[in-house]
Short mmCIF file of C-alpha atoms and ligand atoms in Angstrom, two decimals:
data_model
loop_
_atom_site.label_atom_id
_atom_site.label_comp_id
_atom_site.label_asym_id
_atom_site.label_seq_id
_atom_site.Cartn_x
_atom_site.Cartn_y
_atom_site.Cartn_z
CA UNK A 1 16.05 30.42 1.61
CA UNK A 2 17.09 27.76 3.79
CA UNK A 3 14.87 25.29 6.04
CA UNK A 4 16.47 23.35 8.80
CA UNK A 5 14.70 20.25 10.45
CA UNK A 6 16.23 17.78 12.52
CA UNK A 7 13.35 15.23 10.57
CA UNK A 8 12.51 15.50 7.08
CA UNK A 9 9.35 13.17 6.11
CA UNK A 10 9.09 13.05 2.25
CA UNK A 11 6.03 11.73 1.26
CA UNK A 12 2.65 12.00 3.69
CA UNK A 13 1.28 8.35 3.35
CA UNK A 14 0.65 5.89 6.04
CA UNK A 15 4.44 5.31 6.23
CA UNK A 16 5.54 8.81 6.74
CA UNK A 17 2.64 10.19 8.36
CA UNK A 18 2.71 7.22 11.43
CA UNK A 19 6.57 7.78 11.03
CA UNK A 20 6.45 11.97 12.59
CA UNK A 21 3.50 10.80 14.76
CA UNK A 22 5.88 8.13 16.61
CA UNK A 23 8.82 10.56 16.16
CA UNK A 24 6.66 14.01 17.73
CA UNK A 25 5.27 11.92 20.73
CA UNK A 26 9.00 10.62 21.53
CA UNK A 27 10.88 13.53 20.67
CA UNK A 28 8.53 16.71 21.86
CA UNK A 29 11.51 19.10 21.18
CA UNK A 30 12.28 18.03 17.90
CA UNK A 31 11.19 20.19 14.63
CA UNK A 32 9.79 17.88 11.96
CA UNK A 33 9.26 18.48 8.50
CA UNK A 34 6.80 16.61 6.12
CA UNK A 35 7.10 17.06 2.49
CA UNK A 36 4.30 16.06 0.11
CA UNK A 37 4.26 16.80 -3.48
CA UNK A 38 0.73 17.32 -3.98
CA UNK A 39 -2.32 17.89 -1.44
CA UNK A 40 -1.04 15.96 1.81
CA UNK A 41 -3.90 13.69 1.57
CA UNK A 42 -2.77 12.05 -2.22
CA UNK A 43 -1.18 8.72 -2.12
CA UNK A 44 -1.93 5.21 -2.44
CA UNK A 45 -2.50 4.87 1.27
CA UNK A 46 -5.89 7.13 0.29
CA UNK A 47 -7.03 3.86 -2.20
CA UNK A 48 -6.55 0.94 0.17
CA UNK A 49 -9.45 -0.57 -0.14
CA UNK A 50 -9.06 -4.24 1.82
CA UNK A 51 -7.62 -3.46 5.29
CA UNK A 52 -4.65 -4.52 6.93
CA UNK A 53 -3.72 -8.57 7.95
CA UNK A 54 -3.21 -9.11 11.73
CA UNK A 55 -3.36 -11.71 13.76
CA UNK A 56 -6.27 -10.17 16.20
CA UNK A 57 -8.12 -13.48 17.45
CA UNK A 58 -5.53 -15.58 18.56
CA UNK A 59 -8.13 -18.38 18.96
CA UNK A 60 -9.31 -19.12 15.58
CA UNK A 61 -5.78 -17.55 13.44
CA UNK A 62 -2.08 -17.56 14.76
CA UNK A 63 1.19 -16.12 14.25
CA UNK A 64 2.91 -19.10 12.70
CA UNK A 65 0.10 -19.27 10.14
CA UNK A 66 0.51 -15.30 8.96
CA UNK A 67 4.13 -16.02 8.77
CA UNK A 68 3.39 -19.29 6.56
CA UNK A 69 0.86 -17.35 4.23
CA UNK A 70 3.32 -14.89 3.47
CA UNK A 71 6.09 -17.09 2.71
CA UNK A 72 3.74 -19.07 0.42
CA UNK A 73 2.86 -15.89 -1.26
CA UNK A 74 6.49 -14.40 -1.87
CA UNK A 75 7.11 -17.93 -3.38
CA UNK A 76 10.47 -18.23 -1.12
CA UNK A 77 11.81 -14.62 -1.43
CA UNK A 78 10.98 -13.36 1.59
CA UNK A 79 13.54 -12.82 4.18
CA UNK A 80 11.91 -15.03 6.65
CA UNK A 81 13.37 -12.99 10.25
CA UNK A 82 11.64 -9.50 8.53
CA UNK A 83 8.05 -11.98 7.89
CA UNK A 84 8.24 -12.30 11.63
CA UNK A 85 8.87 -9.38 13.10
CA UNK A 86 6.56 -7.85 10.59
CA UNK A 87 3.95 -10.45 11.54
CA UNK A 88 4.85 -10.63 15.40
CA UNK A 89 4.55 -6.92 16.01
CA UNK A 90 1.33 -6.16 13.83
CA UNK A 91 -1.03 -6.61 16.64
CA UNK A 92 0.93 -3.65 18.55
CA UNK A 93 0.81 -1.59 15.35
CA UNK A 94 -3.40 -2.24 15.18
CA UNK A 95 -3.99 -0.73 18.47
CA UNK A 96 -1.82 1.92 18.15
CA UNK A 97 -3.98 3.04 14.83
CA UNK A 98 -7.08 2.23 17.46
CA UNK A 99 -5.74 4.74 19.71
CA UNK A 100 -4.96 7.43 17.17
CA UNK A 101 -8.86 7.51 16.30
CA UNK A 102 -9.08 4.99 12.99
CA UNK A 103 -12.45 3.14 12.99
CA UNK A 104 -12.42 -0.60 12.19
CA UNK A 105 -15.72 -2.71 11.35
CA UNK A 106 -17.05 -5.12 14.19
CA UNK A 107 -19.92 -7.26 14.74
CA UNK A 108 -22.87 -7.08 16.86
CA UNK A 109 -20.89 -8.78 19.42
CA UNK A 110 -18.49 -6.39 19.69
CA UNK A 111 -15.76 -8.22 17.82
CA UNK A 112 -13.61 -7.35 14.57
CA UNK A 113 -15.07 -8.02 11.59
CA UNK A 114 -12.28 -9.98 9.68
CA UNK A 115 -12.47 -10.10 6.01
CA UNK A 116 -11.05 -12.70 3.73
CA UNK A 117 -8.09 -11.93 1.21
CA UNK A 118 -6.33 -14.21 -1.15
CA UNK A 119 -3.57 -16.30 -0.02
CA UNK A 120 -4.86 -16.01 3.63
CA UNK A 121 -5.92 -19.16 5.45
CA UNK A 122 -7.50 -17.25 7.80
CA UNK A 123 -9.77 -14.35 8.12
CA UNK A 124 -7.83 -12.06 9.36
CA UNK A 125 -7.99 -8.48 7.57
CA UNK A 126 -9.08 -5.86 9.69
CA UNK A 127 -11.24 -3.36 8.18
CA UNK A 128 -13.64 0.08 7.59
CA UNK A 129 -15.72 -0.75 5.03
CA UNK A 130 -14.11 -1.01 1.39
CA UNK A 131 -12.30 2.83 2.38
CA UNK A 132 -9.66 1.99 4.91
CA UNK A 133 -6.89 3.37 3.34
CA UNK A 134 -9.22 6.79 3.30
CA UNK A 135 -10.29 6.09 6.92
CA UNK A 136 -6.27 5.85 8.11
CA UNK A 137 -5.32 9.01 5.76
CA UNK A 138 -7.75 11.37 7.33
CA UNK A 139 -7.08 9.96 11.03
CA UNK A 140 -3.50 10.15 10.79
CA UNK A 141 -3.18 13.85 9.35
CA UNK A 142 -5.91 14.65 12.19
CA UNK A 143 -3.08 13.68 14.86
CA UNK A 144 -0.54 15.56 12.53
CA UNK A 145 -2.23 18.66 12.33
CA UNK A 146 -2.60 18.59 15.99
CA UNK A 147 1.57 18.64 16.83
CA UNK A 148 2.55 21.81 17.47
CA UNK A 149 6.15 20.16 16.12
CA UNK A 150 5.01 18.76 12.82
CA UNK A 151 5.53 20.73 9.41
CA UNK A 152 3.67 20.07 6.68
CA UNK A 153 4.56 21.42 3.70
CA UNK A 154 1.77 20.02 0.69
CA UNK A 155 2.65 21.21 -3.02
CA UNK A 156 6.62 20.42 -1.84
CA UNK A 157 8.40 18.23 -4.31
CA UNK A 158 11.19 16.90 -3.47
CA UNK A 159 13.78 16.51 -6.46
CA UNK A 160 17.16 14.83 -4.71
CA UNK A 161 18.97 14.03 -2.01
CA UNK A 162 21.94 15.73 -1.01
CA UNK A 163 24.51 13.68 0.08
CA UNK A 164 28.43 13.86 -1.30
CA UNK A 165 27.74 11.70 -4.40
CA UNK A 166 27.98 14.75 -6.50
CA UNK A 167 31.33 15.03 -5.25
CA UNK A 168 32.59 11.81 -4.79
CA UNK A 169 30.75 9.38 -6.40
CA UNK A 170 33.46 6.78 -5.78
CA UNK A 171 33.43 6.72 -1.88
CA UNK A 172 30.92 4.45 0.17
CA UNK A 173 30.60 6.32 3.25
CA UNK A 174 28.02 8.89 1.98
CA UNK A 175 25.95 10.84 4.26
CA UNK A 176 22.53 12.14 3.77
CA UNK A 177 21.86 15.74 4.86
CA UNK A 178 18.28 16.23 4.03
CA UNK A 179 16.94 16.99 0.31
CA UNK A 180 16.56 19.52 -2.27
CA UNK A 181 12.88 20.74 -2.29
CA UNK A 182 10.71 22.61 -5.26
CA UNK A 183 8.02 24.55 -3.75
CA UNK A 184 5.05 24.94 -6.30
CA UNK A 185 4.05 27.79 -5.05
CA UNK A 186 6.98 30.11 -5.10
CA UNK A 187 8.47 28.23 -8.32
CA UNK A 188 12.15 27.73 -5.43
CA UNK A 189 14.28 25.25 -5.15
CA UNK A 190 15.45 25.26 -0.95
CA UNK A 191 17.51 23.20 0.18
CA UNK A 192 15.67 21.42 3.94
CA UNK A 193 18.96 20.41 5.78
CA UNK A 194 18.16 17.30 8.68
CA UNK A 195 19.64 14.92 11.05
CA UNK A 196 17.80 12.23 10.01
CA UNK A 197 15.55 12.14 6.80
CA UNK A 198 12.90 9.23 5.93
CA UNK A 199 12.16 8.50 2.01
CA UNK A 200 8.24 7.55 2.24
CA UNK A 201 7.65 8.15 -1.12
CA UNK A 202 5.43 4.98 -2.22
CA UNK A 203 5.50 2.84 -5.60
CA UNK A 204 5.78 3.00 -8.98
CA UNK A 205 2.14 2.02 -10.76
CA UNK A 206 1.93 4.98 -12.86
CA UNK A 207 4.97 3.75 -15.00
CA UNK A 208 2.72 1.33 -16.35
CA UNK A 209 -0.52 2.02 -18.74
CA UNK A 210 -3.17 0.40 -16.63
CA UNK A 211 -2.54 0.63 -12.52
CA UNK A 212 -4.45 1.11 -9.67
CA UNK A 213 -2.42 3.87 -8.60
CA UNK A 214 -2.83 7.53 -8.10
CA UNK A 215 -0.72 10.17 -10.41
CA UNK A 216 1.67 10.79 -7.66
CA UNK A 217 3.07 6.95 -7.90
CA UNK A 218 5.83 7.38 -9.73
CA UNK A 219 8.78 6.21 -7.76
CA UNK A 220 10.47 9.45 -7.26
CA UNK A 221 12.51 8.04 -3.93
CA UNK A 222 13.74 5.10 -5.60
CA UNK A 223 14.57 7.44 -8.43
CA UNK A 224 16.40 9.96 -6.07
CA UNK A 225 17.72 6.92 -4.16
CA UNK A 226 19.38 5.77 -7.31
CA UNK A 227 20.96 8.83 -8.21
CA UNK A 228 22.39 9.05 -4.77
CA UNK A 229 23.89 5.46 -5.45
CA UNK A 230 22.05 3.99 -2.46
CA UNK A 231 21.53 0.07 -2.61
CA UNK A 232 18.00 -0.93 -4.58
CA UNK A 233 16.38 -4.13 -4.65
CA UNK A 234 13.83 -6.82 -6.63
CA UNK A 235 12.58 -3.66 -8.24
CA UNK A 236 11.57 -6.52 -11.21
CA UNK A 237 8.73 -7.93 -8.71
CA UNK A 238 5.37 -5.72 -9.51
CA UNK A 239 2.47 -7.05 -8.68
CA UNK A 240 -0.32 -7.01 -10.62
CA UNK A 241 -4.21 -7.04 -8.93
CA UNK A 242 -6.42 -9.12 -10.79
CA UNK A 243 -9.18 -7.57 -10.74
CA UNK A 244 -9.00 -3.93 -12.17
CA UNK A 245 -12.40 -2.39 -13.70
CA UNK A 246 -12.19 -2.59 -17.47
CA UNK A 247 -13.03 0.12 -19.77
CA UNK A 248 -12.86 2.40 -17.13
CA UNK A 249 -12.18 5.52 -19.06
CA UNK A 250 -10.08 7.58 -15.51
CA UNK A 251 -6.36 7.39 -14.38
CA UNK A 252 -6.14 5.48 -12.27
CA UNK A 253 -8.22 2.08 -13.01
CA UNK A 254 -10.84 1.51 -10.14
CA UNK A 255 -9.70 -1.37 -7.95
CA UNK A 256 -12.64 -4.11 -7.17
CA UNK A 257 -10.77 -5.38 -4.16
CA UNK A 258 -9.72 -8.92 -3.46
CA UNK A 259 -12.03 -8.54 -0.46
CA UNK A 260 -14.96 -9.43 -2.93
CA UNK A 261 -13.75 -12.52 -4.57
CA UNK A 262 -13.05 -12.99 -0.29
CA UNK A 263 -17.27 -12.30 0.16
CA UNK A 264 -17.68 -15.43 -2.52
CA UNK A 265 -17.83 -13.16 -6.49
CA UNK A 266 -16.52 -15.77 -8.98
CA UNK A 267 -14.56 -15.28 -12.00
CA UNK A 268 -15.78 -16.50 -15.36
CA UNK A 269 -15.09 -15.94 -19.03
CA UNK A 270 -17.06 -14.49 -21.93
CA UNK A 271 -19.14 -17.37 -22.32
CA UNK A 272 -19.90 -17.68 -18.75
CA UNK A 273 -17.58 -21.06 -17.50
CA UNK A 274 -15.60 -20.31 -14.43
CA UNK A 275 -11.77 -20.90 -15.19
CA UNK A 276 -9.57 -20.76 -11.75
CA UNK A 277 -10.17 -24.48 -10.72
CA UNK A 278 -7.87 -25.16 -14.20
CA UNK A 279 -5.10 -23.34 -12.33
CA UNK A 280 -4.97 -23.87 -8.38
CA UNK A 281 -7.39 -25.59 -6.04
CA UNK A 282 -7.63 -22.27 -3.75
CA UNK A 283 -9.73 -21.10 -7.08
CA UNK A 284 -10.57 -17.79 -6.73
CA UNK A 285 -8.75 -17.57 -3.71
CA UNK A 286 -5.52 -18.04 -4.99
CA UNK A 287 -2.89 -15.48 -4.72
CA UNK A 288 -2.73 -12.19 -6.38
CA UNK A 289 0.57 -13.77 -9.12
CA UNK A 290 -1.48 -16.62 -9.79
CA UNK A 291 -5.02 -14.89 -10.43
CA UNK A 292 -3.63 -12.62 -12.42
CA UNK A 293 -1.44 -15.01 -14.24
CA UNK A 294 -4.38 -16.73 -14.79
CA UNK A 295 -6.44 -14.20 -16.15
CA UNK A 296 -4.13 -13.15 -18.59
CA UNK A 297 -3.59 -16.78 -19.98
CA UNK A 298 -7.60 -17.00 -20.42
CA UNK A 299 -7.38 -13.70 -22.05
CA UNK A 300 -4.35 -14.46 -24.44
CA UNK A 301 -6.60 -18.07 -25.07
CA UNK A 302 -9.65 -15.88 -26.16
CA UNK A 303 -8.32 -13.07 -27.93
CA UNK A 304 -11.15 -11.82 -24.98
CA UNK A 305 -10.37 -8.05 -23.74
CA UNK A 306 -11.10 -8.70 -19.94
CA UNK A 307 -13.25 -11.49 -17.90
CA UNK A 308 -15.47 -10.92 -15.47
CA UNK A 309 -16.58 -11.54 -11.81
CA UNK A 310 -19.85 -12.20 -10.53
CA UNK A 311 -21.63 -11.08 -7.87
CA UNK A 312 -25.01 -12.05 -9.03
CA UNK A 313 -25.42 -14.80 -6.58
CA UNK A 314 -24.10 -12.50 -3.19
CA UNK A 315 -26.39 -11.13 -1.02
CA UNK A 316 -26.45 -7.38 -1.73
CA UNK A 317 -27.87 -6.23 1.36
CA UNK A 318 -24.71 -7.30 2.78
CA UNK A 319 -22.70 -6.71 -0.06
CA UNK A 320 -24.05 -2.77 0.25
CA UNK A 321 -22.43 -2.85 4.05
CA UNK A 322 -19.13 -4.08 3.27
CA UNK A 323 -18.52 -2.58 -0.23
CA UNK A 324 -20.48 1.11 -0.13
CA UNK A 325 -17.69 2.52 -2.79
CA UNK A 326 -17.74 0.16 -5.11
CA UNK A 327 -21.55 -0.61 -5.34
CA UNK A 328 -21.74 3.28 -5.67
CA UNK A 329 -19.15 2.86 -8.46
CA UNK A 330 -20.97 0.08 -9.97
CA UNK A 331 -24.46 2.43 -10.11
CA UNK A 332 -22.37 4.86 -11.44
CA UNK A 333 -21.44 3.37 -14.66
CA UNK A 334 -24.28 1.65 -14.98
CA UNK A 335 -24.04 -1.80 -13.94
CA UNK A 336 -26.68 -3.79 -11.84
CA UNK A 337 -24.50 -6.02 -9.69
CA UNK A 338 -27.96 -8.33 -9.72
CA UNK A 339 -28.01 -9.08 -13.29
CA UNK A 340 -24.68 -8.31 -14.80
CA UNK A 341 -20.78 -9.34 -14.26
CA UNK A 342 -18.52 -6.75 -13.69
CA UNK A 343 -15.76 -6.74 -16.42
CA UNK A 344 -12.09 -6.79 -15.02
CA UNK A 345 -8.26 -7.00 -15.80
CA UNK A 346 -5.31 -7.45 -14.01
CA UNK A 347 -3.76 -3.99 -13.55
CA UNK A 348 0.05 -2.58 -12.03
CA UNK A 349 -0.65 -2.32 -8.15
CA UNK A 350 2.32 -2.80 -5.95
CA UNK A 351 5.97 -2.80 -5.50
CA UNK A 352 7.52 -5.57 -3.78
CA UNK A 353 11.40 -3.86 -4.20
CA UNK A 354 12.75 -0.69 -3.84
CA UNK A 355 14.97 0.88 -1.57
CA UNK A 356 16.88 -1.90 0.42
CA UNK A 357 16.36 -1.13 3.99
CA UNK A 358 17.72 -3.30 7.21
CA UNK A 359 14.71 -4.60 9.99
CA UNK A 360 14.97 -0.80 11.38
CA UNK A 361 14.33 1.20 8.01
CA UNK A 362 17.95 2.08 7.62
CA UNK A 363 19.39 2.88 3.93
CA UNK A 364 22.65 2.20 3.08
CA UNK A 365 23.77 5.42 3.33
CA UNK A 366 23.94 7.10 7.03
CA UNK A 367 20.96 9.21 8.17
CA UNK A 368 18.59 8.13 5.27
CA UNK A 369 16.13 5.79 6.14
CA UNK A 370 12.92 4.71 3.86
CA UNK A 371 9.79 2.82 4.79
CA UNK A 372 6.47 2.05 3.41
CA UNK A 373 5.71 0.79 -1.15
CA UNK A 374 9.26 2.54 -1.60
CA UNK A 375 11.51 0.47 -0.10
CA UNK A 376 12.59 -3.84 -0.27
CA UNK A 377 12.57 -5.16 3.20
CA UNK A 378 11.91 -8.66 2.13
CA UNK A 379 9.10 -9.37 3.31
CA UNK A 380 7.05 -9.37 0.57
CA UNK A 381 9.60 -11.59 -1.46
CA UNK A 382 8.32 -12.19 -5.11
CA UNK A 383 4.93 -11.38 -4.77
CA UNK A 384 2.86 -9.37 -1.53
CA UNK A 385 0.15 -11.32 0.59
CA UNK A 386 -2.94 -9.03 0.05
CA UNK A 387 -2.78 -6.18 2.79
CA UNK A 388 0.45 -6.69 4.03
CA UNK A 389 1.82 -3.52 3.06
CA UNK A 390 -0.53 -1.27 5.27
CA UNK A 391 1.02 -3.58 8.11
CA UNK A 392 4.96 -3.37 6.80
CA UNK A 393 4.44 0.25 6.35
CA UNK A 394 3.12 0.74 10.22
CA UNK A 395 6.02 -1.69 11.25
C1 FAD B 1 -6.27 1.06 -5.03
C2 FAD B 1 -5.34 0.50 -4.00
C3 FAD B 1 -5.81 -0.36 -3.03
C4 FAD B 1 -4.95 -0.89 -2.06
N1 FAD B 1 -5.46 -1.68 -1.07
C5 FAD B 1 -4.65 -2.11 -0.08
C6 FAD B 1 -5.16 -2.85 1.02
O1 FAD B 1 -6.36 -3.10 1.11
N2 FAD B 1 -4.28 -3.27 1.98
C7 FAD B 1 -2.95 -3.00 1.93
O2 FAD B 1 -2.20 -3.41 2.83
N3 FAD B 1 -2.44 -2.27 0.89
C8 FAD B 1 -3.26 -1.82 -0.09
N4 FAD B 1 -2.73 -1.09 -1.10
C9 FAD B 1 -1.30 -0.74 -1.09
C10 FAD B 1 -1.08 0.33 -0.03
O3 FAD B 1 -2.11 1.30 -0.11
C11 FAD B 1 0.25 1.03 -0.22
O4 FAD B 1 1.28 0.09 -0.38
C12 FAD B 1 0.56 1.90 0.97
O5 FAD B 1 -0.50 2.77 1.24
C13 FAD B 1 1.83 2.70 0.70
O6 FAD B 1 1.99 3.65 1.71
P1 FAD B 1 3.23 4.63 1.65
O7 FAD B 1 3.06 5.56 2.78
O8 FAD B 1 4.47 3.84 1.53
O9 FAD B 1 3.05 5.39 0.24
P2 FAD B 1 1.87 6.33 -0.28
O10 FAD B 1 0.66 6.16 0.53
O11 FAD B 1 1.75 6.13 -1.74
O12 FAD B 1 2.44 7.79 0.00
C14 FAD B 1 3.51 8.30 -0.77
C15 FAD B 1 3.61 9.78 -0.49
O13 FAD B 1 4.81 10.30 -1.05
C16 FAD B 1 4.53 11.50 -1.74
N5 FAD B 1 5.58 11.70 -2.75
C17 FAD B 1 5.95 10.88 -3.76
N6 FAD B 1 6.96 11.43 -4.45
C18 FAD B 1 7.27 12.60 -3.87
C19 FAD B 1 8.20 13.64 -4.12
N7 FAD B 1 9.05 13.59 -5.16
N8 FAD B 1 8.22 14.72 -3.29
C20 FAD B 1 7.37 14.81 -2.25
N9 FAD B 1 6.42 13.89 -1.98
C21 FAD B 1 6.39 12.79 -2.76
C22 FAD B 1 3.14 11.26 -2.31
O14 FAD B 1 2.54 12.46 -2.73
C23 FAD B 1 2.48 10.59 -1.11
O15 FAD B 1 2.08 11.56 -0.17
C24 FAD B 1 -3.58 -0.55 -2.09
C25 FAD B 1 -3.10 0.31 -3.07
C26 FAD B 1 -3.96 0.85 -4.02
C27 FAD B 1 -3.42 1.79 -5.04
#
């Protein structure tokens, strides 16, 4: 059997999914494929927890300061050009998620509510709830379900690229003509031929013993990527979160989001003393590298299994309307966010490399372009600003 496309979409998180929106509304005629290897809705998208940075009050925040956070962050890695028009074009990005149908908190006045992330100087991340990444997966396969043009094809692995490198692995001037696909269902292998096909396949977290991310994270792009001898990049910078639950028994680790230490939790040892004024004067507000760095060095100090944050002193009525999942989460395993600390560790979260892409998503092969966790645009350099990939992804 043989499936041809003139798009083929592997991978149905916010990159790919926004990706056959844009292309379906442009291109009415065109027949898009999406292939997902699981149920459409499983990714890390799903988990995002935080939101997404933009500059959205132009009062208060500003362009120039995004860009500045971020460079800060990737500790002078990033490609400065991409942290613009990353940065620059976010705000168009937002409202186009707006129009789609994704909910974002405001106040009473009508305003966005913008939380507080690490490294930000500004408040400035746009979110619904502690579940945004849930809110954007179920609004964008709403819009893709309703495209008469879009194929979705869930249980649909893809295994590799063809291109000529099986023939000629020498020459440089490969092409991409879509990928070979498994379907679960049927136990085939078909081969979907395309013009143009988009590698949104996500990170890598499941490589590691303790990550935040789902099963399906396990860099199969980059993987196919490599095999097809297509340029990869900084694929040693991983971030790790900070704050992971500890001693939570599931695959993946539960994330408590950055967003918390944002609402004022604190992060203290065993024996109670608070520890990030030792190691940078934004405290618990530091970056993600540093936290985590941090964390680890207190724990390799100790001989301690994980620290802890506190929430004891927050205000839980309005802890309960910004962080619903993870108060739930909390009651679930029995711990009363009143009286006791929530033990954490740093965890595998995100990949800052991967496939190298230029500012338009192209690979460097011809007709294969990536976006999203699975590729290295630069602008995360060393180390991502906290929800900055919802935003690269979009862009
Ligand atoms: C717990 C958690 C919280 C996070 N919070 C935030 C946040 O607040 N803000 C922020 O900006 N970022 C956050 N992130 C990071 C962010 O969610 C991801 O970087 C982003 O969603 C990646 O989107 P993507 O579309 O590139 O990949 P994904 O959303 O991971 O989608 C990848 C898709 O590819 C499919 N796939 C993979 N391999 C194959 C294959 N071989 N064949 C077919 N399909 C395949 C998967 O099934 C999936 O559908 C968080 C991540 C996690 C895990």
């Amino acid at each position: 059997m043989k499936s041809e496309f003139d798009f083929l979409i592997i991978g149905s998180g916010i990159a790919g999914l926004t990706y056959a929106i844009k292309v379906a509304n442009q291109l009415p005629n065109a027949k898009i494929a999406i292939v997902t290897k699981a149920d459409e809705k499983e990714s890390n998208t799903k988990y995002a927890q935080g939101g997404i940075a933009v500059v959205i009050d132009e009062i208060s925040d500003s362009y120039e300061q995004h860009v500045n956070d971020t460079l800060k962050s990737g500790d002078g890695l990033c490609k400065k050009e991409i942290v613009e028009i990353v940065v620059n074009e976010g705000p168009q990005r937002f409202n186009e998620l707006v129009e789609w149908g994704v909910n974002f908190d405001k106040q009473k006045d009508g305003e966005y509510n913008l939380g507080l992330e690490g490294g930000h100087s500004k408040n400035r991340i746009l979110h619904h709830k502690d579940i945004t990444g849930f809110e954007i997966e179920e609004t964008l396969l709403k819009q893709v379900y309703k495209n008469a043009n879009i194929h979705l094809f869930s249980e649909h692995f893809a295994i590799d690229l063809i291109t000529e490198h099986h023939l000629d692995s020498k020459s440089e001037n490969h092409l991409c003509y879509g990928a070979y696909i498994f379907d679960a269902a049927t136990q085939e292998i078909i081969p979907f031929t395309s013009k143009i096909t988009l590698l949104a396949t996500g990170g890598i977290g499941q490589v590691y013993q303790n990550t935040t991310n789902p099963t399906i994270a396990t860099g199969d792009g980059i993987a196919m990527a490599y095999r097809a001898k297509i340029k990869i990049e900084s694929m040693e910078f991983i971030q790790f979160h900070p704050t992971a639950l500890y001693h939570s028994t599931t695959n993946p680790s539960f994330l408590i989001s950055e967003a918390v230490r944002g609402f004022g939790a604190l992060l203290r040892d065993k024996s109670g003393e608070l520890f990030m004024h030792h190691y940078d004067d934004r405290k618990e507000l530091a970056s993600r590298d540093i936290v985590s760095r941090a964390i680890d060095s207190e724990l390799k100090k100790s001989g301690d299994e994980c620290v802890y944050l506190d929430c004891r002193h927050l205000n839980m009525t309005q802890f309960k309307k910004h962080f619903p999942n993870i108060l739930q989460k909390m009651q679930e395993i029995g711990i009363d966010l009143k009286k006791e600390m929530i033990p954490v560790v740093p965890a595998a979260h995100y990949l800052c490399g991967g496939i190298s892409v230029n500012e338009f998503g192209q690979s460097s092969i011809q007709n294969l372009y990536a976006c999203g966790e699975c590729t290295y645009t630069g602008l995360h350099g060393a180390n991502r600003l906290a929800s900055n990939s919802l935003l690269e992804a979009l862009v």
